[in-house]
Amino acid sequence: MDLLNTLVDKGLRRQSPTREEALAVLATSDDELLDVVAAAGKVRRRWFGRRVKLNYLVNLKSGLCPEDCSYCSQRLGSETGILKYTWLKPEDASRAAAAGVAGGAKRVCLVASGRGPTDRDIDRVSKTIEAIKEQNQEVEVCACLGLLSEGQAERLREAGVYAYSNNLNTSEATYGDITTTHTYADRVDTVRKTQAAGMSACSGLISGMGESDEDLVDVVLALRELNVDSVPVNFLIPVEGTPLAGEWNLTPQRALRILAMVRFVHPDVEVRLAGGREIHLRTLQPLALHLANSIFLGDYLTTEGQEGKKDLEMITDAGFEVEGADTATLPEHRRQETGCGGGGCAPCGEPQEAAQEPVQEATDGQGKPVEARTDLVAVRLRGAGTDLPPNA
């Protein structure tokens, strides 16, 4: 297949495909799927070998958010039944982080709901980082606290934050359809503040929100233009009680095509298999490891993930290995260009309220009907914010 040969050649030379080539990847058929995965896998192995980086989420403050992001179970007025609590104490956050590190996580991602942190919030997070570092000095810390004001990125960097996460989520053209309380430009501004402060920039997308192929390609190319170090690829988790609860637009095959497209556009960047992989990839999750070089371990912010032990078994059974704490994630040439040795952080979103159309009418990117799997969506009721041990 000429397209795939061209994309592999470009990827091995660190070149991004054209917009038309990226769209063509999403338009490939299910019959061509394994060829697409194999081709993108060559690019992944060239820059990351068979290593898989593990990341662990700690939700410092859950729910109670004034923003109206349609995909998020923590949004304004949410009635999703998720855990709701204010800031965790530093010692509680440290215990949660330690569980993730013990499970093999190299990076801990500290997430808090809200539009953005106050200066007092920055102080809170700084104390939490200090507590985490007392137990695990070498762990990478990523923060995902929303939009940053002037000077806050520098303060977080001084506090020990290695990376900062702020997802673009979707294309600029459709951003207003999913959020009205802030803009696409606000998110871009925070990514740039992150980079200017010397932190590793993490920014990704959420697929499965009813977007077009053009929207997916546009946001992935925009992330390339921003030169981010890490691209988390989230698949919408349709949580009951959110505006997008009825959106079931992904098959395992389409999810793999999306991941392959992201890998071709970002050949030498950390691509993270993030929220919703268990729901939409299901038994094809191991194939995704040939495309992504990073995953989240265990549960997500407000929903359950695959058992941490099964994550590790999946990595081993698929012929991959967990990336060690003493191994730089990014290739040497990229570390020299950006001054970064790592990757990025987490998704702050999950999904929305019942849609108007029956979910059985949803189709994937190739017009095929998609079955709603509400049985696979479960609210997180353990770990941070509870007295129960976390899933790590």
Short mmCIF file of C-alpha atoms in Angstrom, two decimals, residues 25-306:
data_model
loop_
_atom_site.label_atom_id
_atom_site.label_comp_id
_atom_site.label_asym_id
_atom_site.label_seq_id
_atom_site.Cartn_x
_atom_site.Cartn_y
_atom_site.Cartn_z
CA VAL A 25 -5.42 6.78 7.37
CA LEU A 26 -8.80 7.33 9.01
CA ALA A 27 -10.53 6.32 5.78
CA THR A 28 -8.81 2.92 5.50
CA SER A 29 -11.07 -0.13 5.74
CA ASP A 30 -11.24 -2.76 8.46
CA ASP A 31 -9.66 -5.19 5.98
CA GLU A 32 -6.58 -2.94 5.92
CA LEU A 33 -6.45 -2.42 9.68
CA LEU A 34 -3.62 -4.80 10.52
CA ASP A 35 -1.51 -3.31 7.73
CA VAL A 36 -2.11 0.16 9.21
CA VAL A 37 -1.17 -1.01 12.71
CA ALA A 38 1.95 -2.76 11.43
CA ALA A 39 3.08 0.33 9.54
CA ALA A 40 2.55 2.72 12.45
CA GLY A 41 4.17 0.13 14.72
CA LYS A 42 7.40 0.42 12.73
CA VAL A 43 7.49 4.14 13.47
CA ARG A 44 6.70 3.59 17.16
CA ARG A 45 9.47 1.01 17.54
CA ARG A 46 12.00 3.19 15.73
CA TRP A 47 11.75 5.93 18.35
CA PHE A 48 10.55 4.08 21.46
CA GLY A 49 11.49 0.44 21.02
CA ARG A 50 9.14 -1.85 22.93
CA ARG A 51 8.99 0.29 26.06
CA VAL A 52 5.67 1.31 27.65
CA LYS A 53 5.65 4.23 30.05
CA LEU A 54 3.19 3.97 32.97
CA ASN A 55 1.42 7.03 34.34
CA TYR A 56 -0.83 7.25 37.38
CA LEU A 57 -3.64 9.73 38.04
CA VAL A 58 -4.36 11.31 41.41
CA ASN A 59 -7.56 13.38 41.44
CA LEU A 60 -6.76 16.11 43.99
CA LYS A 61 -10.19 17.78 43.80
CA SER A 62 -13.18 16.02 42.27
CA GLY A 63 -16.34 17.60 40.86
CA LEU A 64 -17.56 21.05 41.87
CA CYS A 65 -16.32 22.59 38.60
CA PRO A 66 -17.74 25.88 37.23
CA GLU A 67 -16.93 24.96 33.60
CA ASP A 68 -19.51 23.42 31.23
CA CYS A 69 -17.35 21.01 29.20
CA SER A 70 -19.88 18.63 27.64
CA TYR A 71 -17.62 15.57 27.87
CA CYS A 72 -16.84 15.92 31.57
CA SER A 73 -18.55 14.23 34.51
CA GLN A 74 -17.24 16.98 36.81
CA ARG A 75 -18.91 19.80 34.87
CA LEU A 76 -21.15 22.55 36.21
CA GLY A 77 -24.41 21.08 37.50
CA SER A 78 -23.26 17.50 37.02
CA GLU A 79 -25.64 14.83 38.34
CA THR A 80 -23.48 11.85 37.47
CA GLY A 81 -23.04 10.31 40.92
CA ILE A 82 -19.27 10.73 40.87
CA LEU A 83 -17.14 11.27 43.97
CA LYS A 84 -17.14 14.93 44.96
CA TYR A 85 -14.57 16.32 47.36
CA THR A 86 -12.40 19.35 47.86
CA TRP A 87 -8.58 19.34 47.95
CA LEU A 88 -6.93 16.21 49.30
CA LYS A 89 -4.48 16.69 52.12
CA PRO A 90 -0.85 16.38 51.00
CA GLU A 91 -0.36 13.16 52.98
CA ASP A 92 -3.45 11.58 51.39
CA ALA A 93 -2.34 12.56 47.90
CA SER A 94 1.13 11.21 48.64
CA ARG A 95 -0.29 7.84 49.70
CA ALA A 96 -2.30 7.64 46.48
CA ALA A 97 0.75 8.55 44.42
CA ALA A 98 2.87 5.94 46.22
CA ALA A 99 0.37 3.22 45.25
CA GLY A 100 0.81 4.13 41.60
CA VAL A 101 4.59 4.16 41.85
CA ALA A 102 4.51 0.78 43.58
CA GLY A 103 2.48 -0.52 40.63
CA GLY A 104 5.19 0.57 38.21
CA ALA A 105 4.21 4.15 37.37
CA LYS A 106 7.06 6.42 36.35
CA ARG A 107 4.95 9.56 36.36
CA VAL A 108 2.26 10.79 38.75
CA CYS A 109 -0.32 13.15 37.29
CA LEU A 110 -1.94 15.52 39.80
CA VAL A 111 -5.33 16.68 38.52
CA ALA A 112 -7.84 19.13 39.97
CA SER A 113 -11.20 20.21 38.62
CA GLY A 114 -11.87 23.88 38.00
CA ARG A 115 -11.24 26.64 35.49
CA GLY A 116 -7.73 27.19 36.77
CA PRO A 117 -5.76 27.40 40.00
CA THR A 118 -5.64 30.35 42.37
CA ASP A 119 -2.32 31.33 43.90
CA ARG A 120 -3.47 29.55 47.07
CA ASP A 121 -4.10 26.43 45.01
CA ILE A 122 -0.54 26.62 43.70
CA ASP A 123 0.63 26.65 47.33
CA ARG A 124 -1.49 23.55 48.05
CA VAL A 125 -0.10 21.68 45.07
CA SER A 126 3.45 22.68 46.01
CA LYS A 127 3.01 21.14 49.46
CA THR A 128 1.56 18.00 47.89
CA ILE A 129 4.53 17.68 45.55
CA GLU A 130 6.88 18.07 48.50
CA ALA A 131 5.09 15.24 50.32
CA ILE A 132 5.23 12.99 47.23
CA LYS A 133 8.91 13.67 46.66
CA GLU A 134 9.73 12.80 50.27
CA GLN A 135 8.60 9.23 49.56
CA ASN A 136 9.52 8.95 45.87
CA GLN A 137 12.25 11.40 44.98
CA GLU A 138 12.71 10.22 41.37
CA VAL A 139 9.06 10.19 40.30
CA GLU A 140 8.07 12.60 37.53
CA VAL A 141 5.25 14.92 38.57
CA CYS A 142 2.76 16.26 36.07
CA ALA A 143 0.06 18.79 36.96
CA CYS A 144 -3.30 19.30 35.26
CA LEU A 145 -5.00 22.19 37.03
CA GLY A 146 -6.72 24.05 34.21
CA LEU A 147 -5.88 27.41 32.66
CA LEU A 148 -2.80 29.15 34.06
CA SER A 149 -2.43 32.82 34.88
CA GLU A 150 0.78 34.80 34.47
CA GLY A 151 3.58 33.54 36.71
CA GLN A 152 1.83 30.34 37.78
CA ALA A 153 3.70 28.08 35.37
CA GLU A 154 7.00 29.33 36.75
CA ARG A 155 5.85 28.70 40.31
CA LEU A 156 4.82 25.15 39.47
CA ARG A 157 8.14 24.51 37.79
CA GLU A 158 9.97 25.73 40.91
CA ALA A 159 7.77 23.46 43.04
CA GLY A 160 8.96 20.42 41.11
CA VAL A 161 6.35 20.01 38.37
CA TYR A 162 8.06 18.35 35.42
CA ALA A 163 5.17 18.48 32.95
CA TYR A 164 1.89 20.34 32.65
CA SER A 165 -1.19 18.96 30.89
CA ASN A 166 -3.89 20.98 29.17
CA ASN A 167 -5.68 19.18 26.36
CA LEU A 168 -6.97 20.92 23.22
CA ASN A 169 -9.55 18.11 23.05
CA THR A 170 -11.02 18.91 19.63
CA SER A 171 -10.56 21.18 16.64
CA GLU A 172 -10.74 24.95 16.91
CA ALA A 173 -13.71 24.95 14.52
CA THR A 174 -15.87 22.79 16.80
CA TYR A 175 -14.51 23.79 20.21
CA GLY A 176 -17.46 26.07 20.96
CA ASP A 177 -19.81 23.13 20.52
CA ILE A 178 -18.40 21.29 23.54
CA THR A 179 -17.46 24.18 25.86
CA THR A 180 -18.70 27.77 26.23
CA THR A 181 -17.00 28.85 29.46
CA HIS A 182 -13.53 29.12 27.92
CA THR A 183 -12.04 29.07 24.43
CA TYR A 184 -9.69 26.98 22.32
CA ALA A 185 -7.30 29.96 22.40
CA ASP A 186 -7.29 29.82 26.22
CA ARG A 187 -6.05 26.24 26.07
CA VAL A 188 -3.37 27.06 23.50
CA ASP A 189 -2.21 29.94 25.70
CA THR A 190 -1.72 27.63 28.68
CA VAL A 191 0.28 25.16 26.58
CA ARG A 192 2.57 28.00 25.53
CA LYS A 193 2.92 29.24 29.11
CA THR A 194 3.95 25.70 30.06
CA GLN A 195 6.68 25.63 27.43
CA ALA A 196 7.91 29.15 28.22
CA ALA A 197 8.36 28.16 31.88
CA GLY A 198 10.53 25.19 30.90
CA MET A 199 8.04 22.43 31.66
CA SER A 200 7.23 19.55 29.35
CA ALA A 201 4.03 20.30 27.46
CA CYS A 202 1.33 17.64 27.36
CA SER A 203 -1.79 18.20 25.29
CA GLY A 204 -4.08 15.78 23.53
CA LEU A 205 -7.56 15.07 22.30
CA ILE A 206 -10.84 13.32 23.06
CA SER A 207 -12.25 11.28 20.19
CA GLY A 208 -15.75 9.91 19.89
CA MET A 209 -17.65 13.13 20.63
CA GLY A 210 -19.35 13.14 17.23
CA GLU A 211 -16.51 14.97 15.53
CA SER A 212 -15.59 14.51 11.86
CA ASP A 213 -12.38 13.01 10.50
CA GLU A 214 -11.39 16.55 9.55
CA ASP A 215 -11.80 17.69 13.17
CA LEU A 216 -9.60 14.85 14.43
CA VAL A 217 -6.86 15.55 11.93
CA ASP A 218 -7.00 19.30 12.53
CA VAL A 219 -6.50 19.02 16.29
CA VAL A 220 -3.70 16.46 15.90
CA LEU A 221 -1.92 18.71 13.38
CA ALA A 222 -2.42 21.70 15.69
CA LEU A 223 -0.68 19.76 18.47
CA ARG A 224 2.18 19.06 16.09
CA GLU A 225 2.43 22.78 15.34
CA LEU A 226 2.58 23.49 19.08
CA ASN A 227 5.45 21.00 19.35
CA VAL A 228 4.11 19.29 22.48
CA ASP A 229 6.10 16.47 24.07
CA SER A 230 3.18 14.20 24.87
CA VAL A 231 -0.18 13.56 23.19
CA PRO A 232 -2.75 11.68 25.30
CA VAL A 233 -5.43 10.13 23.10
CA ASN A 234 -8.68 9.86 25.05
CA PHE A 235 -11.80 8.04 23.89
CA LEU A 236 -15.04 9.54 25.18
CA ILE A 237 -16.33 7.81 28.30
CA PRO A 238 -20.10 8.32 28.00
CA VAL A 239 -21.00 8.80 31.65
CA GLU A 240 -24.72 8.85 32.35
CA GLY A 241 -25.82 12.35 33.33
CA THR A 242 -23.51 14.24 30.98
CA PRO A 243 -24.52 15.86 27.66
CA LEU A 244 -22.62 13.28 25.60
CA ALA A 245 -23.87 10.17 27.37
CA GLY A 246 -25.56 9.04 24.17
CA GLU A 247 -22.49 9.37 21.98
CA TRP A 248 -21.27 5.90 21.01
CA ASN A 249 -19.36 6.53 17.80
CA LEU A 250 -16.29 4.34 18.18
CA THR A 251 -15.50 0.76 17.29
CA PRO A 252 -12.24 -0.90 18.35
CA GLN A 253 -11.13 -0.66 14.71
CA ARG A 254 -11.79 3.08 14.46
CA ALA A 255 -10.01 3.68 17.77
CA LEU A 256 -6.94 1.92 16.37
CA ARG A 257 -7.06 3.98 13.17
CA ILE A 258 -7.15 7.16 15.25
CA LEU A 259 -4.14 6.05 17.27
CA ALA A 260 -2.26 5.14 14.10
CA MET A 261 -2.99 8.55 12.59
CA VAL A 262 -1.71 10.26 15.74
CA ARG A 263 1.48 8.17 15.65
CA PHE A 264 2.15 9.06 12.01
CA VAL A 265 1.67 12.78 12.74
CA HIS A 266 3.77 12.58 15.94
CA PRO A 267 6.39 9.94 15.11
CA ASP A 268 8.91 10.78 17.86
CA VAL A 269 6.55 12.14 20.53
CA GLU A 270 5.05 10.30 23.50
CA VAL A 271 1.62 9.05 22.43
CA ARG A 272 -0.41 8.01 25.44
CA LEU A 273 -3.29 5.56 25.37
CA ALA A 274 -5.60 7.34 27.81
CA GLY A 275 -9.17 7.46 29.09
CA GLY A 276 -11.76 5.12 27.59
CA ARG A 277 -9.39 2.53 26.13
CA GLU A 278 -11.06 -0.31 28.02
CA ILE A 279 -14.53 0.72 26.83
CA HIS A 280 -13.80 1.27 23.14
CA LEU A 281 -10.77 -0.90 22.34
CA ARG A 282 -11.85 -3.72 24.62
CA THR A 283 -10.09 -6.97 23.61
CA LEU A 284 -8.00 -5.12 21.01
CA GLN A 285 -6.15 -3.10 23.66
CA PRO A 286 -2.89 -5.06 23.14
CA LEU A 287 -2.81 -3.97 19.48
CA ALA A 288 -2.84 -0.35 20.64
CA LEU A 289 0.51 -0.90 22.35
CA HIS A 290 2.04 -1.13 18.88
CA LEU A 291 0.93 2.48 18.36
CA ALA A 292 1.12 4.18 21.76
CA ASN A 293 4.23 4.07 23.95
CA SER A 294 2.52 5.23 27.14
CA ILE A 295 -0.64 4.35 29.10
CA PHE A 296 -2.42 5.25 32.32
CA LEU A 297 -2.28 2.60 35.01
CA GLY A 298 -5.50 1.62 36.79
CA ASP A 299 -8.41 4.01 37.35
CA TYR A 300 -9.10 7.43 35.86
CA LEU A 301 -10.35 10.63 37.48
CA THR A 302 -13.97 9.72 38.10
CA THR A 303 -14.38 6.35 36.37
CA GLU A 304 -12.86 2.92 36.80
CA GLY A 305 -10.13 1.62 34.53
CA GLN A 306 -8.75 -1.82 33.94
#
